[in-house]
mmCIF file of C-alpha atoms in Angstrom:
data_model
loop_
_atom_site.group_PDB
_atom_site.id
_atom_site.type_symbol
_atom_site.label_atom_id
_atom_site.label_comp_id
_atom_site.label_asym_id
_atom_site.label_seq_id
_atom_site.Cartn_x
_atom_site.Cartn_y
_atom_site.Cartn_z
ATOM 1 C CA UNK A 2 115.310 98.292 112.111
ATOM 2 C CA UNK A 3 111.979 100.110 112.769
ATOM 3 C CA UNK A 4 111.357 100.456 116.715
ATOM 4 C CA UNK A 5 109.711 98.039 118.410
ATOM 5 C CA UNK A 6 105.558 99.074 119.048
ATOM 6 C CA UNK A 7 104.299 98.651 122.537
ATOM 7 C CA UNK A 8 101.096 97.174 122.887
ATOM 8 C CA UNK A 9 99.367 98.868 125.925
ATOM 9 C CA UNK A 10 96.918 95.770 126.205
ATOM 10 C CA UNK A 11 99.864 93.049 127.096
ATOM 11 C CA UNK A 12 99.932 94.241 130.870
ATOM 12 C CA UNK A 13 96.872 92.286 130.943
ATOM 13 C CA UNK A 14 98.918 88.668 129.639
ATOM 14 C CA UNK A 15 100.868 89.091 133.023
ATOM 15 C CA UNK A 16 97.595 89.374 134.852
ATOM 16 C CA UNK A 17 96.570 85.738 134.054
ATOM 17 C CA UNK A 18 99.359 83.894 135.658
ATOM 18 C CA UNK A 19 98.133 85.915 139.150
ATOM 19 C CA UNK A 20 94.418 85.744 139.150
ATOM 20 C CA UNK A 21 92.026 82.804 139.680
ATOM 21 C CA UNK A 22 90.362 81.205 136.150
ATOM 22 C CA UNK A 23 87.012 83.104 135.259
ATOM 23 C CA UNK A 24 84.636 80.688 137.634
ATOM 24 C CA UNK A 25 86.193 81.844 140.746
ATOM 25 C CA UNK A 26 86.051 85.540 139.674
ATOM 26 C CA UNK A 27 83.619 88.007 140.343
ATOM 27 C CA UNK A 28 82.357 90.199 137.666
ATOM 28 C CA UNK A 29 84.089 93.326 138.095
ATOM 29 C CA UNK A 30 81.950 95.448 135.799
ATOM 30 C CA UNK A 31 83.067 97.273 132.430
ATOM 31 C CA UNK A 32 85.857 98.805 130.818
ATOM 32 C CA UNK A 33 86.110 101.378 128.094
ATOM 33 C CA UNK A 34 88.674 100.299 125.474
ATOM 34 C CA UNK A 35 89.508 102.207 122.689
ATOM 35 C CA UNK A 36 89.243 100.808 118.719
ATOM 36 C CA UNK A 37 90.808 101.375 115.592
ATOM 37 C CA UNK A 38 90.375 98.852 112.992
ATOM 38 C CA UNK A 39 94.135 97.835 112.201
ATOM 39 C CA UNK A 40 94.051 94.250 109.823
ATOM 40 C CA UNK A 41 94.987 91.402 110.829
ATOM 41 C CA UNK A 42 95.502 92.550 114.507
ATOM 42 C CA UNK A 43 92.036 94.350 115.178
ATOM 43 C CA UNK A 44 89.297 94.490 113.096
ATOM 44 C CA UNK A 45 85.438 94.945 112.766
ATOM 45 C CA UNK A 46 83.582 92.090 110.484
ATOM 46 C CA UNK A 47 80.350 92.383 109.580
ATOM 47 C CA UNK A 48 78.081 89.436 108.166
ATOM 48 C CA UNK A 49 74.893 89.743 107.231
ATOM 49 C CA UNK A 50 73.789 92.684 109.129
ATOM 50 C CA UNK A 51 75.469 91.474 112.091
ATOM 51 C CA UNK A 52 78.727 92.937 113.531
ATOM 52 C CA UNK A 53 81.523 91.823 115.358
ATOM 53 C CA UNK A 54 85.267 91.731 116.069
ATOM 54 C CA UNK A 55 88.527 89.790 114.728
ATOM 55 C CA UNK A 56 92.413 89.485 115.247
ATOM 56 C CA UNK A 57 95.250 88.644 117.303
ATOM 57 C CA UNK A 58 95.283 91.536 119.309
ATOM 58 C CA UNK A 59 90.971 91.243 120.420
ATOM 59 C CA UNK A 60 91.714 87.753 121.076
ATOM 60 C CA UNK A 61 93.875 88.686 123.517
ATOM 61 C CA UNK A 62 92.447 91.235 125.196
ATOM 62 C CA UNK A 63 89.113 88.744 125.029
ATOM 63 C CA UNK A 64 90.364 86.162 126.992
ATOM 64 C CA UNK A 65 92.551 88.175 129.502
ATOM 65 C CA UNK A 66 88.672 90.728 130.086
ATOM 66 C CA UNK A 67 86.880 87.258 130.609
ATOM 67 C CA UNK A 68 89.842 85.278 132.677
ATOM 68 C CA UNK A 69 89.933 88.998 135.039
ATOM 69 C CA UNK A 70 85.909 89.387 135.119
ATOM 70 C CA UNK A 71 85.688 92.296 133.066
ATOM 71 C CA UNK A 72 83.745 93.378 129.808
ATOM 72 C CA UNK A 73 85.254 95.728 127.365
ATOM 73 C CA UNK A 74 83.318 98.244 126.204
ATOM 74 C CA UNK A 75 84.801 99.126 122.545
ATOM 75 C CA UNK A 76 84.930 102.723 121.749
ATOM 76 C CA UNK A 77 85.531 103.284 117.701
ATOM 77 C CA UNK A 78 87.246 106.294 117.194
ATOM 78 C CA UNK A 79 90.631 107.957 115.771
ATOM 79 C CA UNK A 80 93.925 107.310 117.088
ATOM 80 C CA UNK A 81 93.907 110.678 118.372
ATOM 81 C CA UNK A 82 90.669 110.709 119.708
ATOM 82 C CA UNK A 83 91.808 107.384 121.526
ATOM 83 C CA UNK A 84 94.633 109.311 123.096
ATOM 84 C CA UNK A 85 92.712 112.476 124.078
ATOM 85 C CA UNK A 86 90.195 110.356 125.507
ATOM 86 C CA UNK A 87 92.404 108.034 127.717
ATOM 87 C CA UNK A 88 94.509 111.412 128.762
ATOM 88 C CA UNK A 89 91.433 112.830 129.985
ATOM 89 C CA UNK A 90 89.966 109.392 131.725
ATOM 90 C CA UNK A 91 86.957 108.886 128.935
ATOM 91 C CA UNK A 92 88.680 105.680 127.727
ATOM 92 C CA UNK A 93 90.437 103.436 130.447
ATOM 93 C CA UNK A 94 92.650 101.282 127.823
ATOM 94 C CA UNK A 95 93.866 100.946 124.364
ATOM 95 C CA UNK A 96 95.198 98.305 122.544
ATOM 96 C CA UNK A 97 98.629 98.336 120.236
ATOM 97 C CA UNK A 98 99.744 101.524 121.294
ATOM 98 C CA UNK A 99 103.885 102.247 121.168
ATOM 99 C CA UNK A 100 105.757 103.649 124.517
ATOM 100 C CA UNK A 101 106.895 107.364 124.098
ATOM 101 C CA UNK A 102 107.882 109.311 127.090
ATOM 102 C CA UNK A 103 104.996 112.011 125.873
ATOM 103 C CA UNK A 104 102.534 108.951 126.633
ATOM 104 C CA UNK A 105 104.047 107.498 129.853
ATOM 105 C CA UNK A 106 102.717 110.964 131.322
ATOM 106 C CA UNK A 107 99.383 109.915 131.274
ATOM 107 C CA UNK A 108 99.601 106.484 130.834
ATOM 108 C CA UNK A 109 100.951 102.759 132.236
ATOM 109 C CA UNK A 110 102.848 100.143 129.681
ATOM 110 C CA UNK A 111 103.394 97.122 129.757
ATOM 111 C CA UNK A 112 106.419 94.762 128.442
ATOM 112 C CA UNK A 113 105.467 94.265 124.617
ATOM 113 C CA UNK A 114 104.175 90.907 123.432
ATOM 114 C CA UNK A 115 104.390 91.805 119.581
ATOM 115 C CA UNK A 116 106.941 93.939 117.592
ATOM 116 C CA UNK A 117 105.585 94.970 113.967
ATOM 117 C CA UNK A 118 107.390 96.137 111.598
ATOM 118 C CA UNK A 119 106.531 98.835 109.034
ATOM 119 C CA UNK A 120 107.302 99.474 104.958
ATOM 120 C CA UNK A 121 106.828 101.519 102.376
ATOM 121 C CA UNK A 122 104.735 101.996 99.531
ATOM 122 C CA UNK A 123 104.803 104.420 96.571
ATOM 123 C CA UNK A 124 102.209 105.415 93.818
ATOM 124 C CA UNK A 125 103.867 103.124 90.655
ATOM 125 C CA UNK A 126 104.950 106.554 88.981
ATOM 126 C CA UNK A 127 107.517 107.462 91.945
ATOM 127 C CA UNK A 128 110.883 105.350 92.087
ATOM 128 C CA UNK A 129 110.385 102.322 94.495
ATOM 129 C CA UNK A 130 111.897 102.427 98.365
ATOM 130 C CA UNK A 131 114.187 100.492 99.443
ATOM 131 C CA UNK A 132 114.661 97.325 99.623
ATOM 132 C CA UNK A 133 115.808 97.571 102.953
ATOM 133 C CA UNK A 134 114.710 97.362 106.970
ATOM 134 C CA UNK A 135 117.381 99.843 107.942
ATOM 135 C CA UNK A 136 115.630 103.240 108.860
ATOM 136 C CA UNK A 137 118.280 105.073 107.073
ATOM 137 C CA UNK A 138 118.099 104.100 103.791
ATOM 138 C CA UNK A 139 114.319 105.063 104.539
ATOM 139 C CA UNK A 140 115.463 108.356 105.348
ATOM 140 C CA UNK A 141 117.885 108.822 102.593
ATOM 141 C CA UNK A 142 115.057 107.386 99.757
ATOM 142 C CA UNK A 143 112.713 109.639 101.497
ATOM 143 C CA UNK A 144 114.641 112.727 101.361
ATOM 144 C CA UNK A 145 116.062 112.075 97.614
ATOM 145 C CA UNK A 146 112.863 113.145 95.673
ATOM 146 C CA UNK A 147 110.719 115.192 97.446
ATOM 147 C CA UNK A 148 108.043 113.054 97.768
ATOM 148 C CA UNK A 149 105.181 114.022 99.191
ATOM 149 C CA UNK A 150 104.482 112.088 102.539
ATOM 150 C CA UNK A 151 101.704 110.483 104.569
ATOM 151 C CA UNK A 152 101.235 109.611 108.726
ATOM 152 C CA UNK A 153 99.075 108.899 110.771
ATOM 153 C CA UNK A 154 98.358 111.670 113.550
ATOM 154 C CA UNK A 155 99.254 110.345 116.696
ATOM 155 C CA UNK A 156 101.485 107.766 115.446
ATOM 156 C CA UNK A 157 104.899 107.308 117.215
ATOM 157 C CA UNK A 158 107.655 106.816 114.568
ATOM 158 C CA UNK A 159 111.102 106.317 115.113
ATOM 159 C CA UNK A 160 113.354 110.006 115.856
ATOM 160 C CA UNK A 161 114.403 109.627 112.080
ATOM 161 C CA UNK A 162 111.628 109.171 110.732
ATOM 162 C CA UNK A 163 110.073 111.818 112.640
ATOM 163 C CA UNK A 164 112.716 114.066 111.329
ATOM 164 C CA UNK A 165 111.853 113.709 107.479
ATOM 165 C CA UNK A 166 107.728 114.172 108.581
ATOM 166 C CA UNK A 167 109.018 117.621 109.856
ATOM 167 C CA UNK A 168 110.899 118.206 106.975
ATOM 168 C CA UNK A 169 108.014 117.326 104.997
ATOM 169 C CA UNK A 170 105.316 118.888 107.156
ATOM 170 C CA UNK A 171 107.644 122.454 106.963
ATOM 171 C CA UNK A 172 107.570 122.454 103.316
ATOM 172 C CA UNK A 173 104.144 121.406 102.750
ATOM 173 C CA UNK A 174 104.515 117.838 101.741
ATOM 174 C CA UNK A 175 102.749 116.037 104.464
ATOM 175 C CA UNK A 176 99.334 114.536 104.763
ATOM 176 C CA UNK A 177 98.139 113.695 108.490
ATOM 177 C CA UNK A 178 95.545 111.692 108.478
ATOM 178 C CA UNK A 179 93.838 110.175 111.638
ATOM 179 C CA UNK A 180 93.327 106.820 110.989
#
């Protein structure tokens, strides 16, 4: 299957079990955290002129900030403005980022708490994917046509993946685009 995505924010789950509840903690000021929409796990809602934010992986990182005595600051920005900005100590977390050795030079990870899993989807004139989780009949489909190809910059994708992108990118069939 797809890898598994690390989500930097889970270090804070462990946290909980060895810190007192949020009455006996001090507030301990705020913390830059970067955002990305990214629905259902993160997202911005806005209602009537008023703003604010939904998903599994804000409720998370809600409680764990209040049950520690912290406040996140949300930064919105790209996924590669995230990790520019947390390499250079502008942004002190981010939230459902994936473990690559590249990143593990500037940054700590935690033990995962949620593993997505990504698909496919073509423009209805192109011959469908797969119906398949194994990355190489991704690969394979991929390669077959000469598709042109879309990522996200920053994105960690599996070595296989990866491979086609380059492929792609080299003959001018990939699109980056940053969020």
């Amino acid at each position: 299957g797809l890898s598994a995505f690390m989500l930097l924010i889970s270090f804070l789950i462990s946290w909980i079990r060895w810190n007192p509840a949020p009455e006996m903690q001090p507030f301990r000021g705020k913390i830059s955290v970067g955002w990305l929409d990214s629905f259902p796990y993160q997202m911005s809602q806005h209602d009537k002129g008023i703003s604010h934010r939904e998903g599994l992986s804000f409720r998370i990182l809600e409680s764990c900030m209040d049950r520690l005595g912290y406040n996140p600051e949300f930064i919105d920005s790209s996924w590669a403005d995230q990790q520019a900005a947390l390499r250079d100590g502008r942004l002190m977390m981010m939230t459902m980022a994936t473990k690559t050795p590249e990143r593990e030079a500037y940054a700590h990870f935690s033990d995962p708490y949620l593993q997505l899993k990504f698909g496919l989807f073509t423009h209805p004139g192109v011959s469908p994917p797969p119906n398949s989780d194994r990355v190489d009949d991704m690969v394979q489909w991929a390669r077959q046509g000469k598709l042109r190809l879309s990522a996200t910059k920053g994105f960690a994708y599996p070595p296989e993946i990866q491979n086609v992108l380059m492929e792609a990118a080299q003959q001018g069939r990939l699109i980056e685009v940053t969020s």
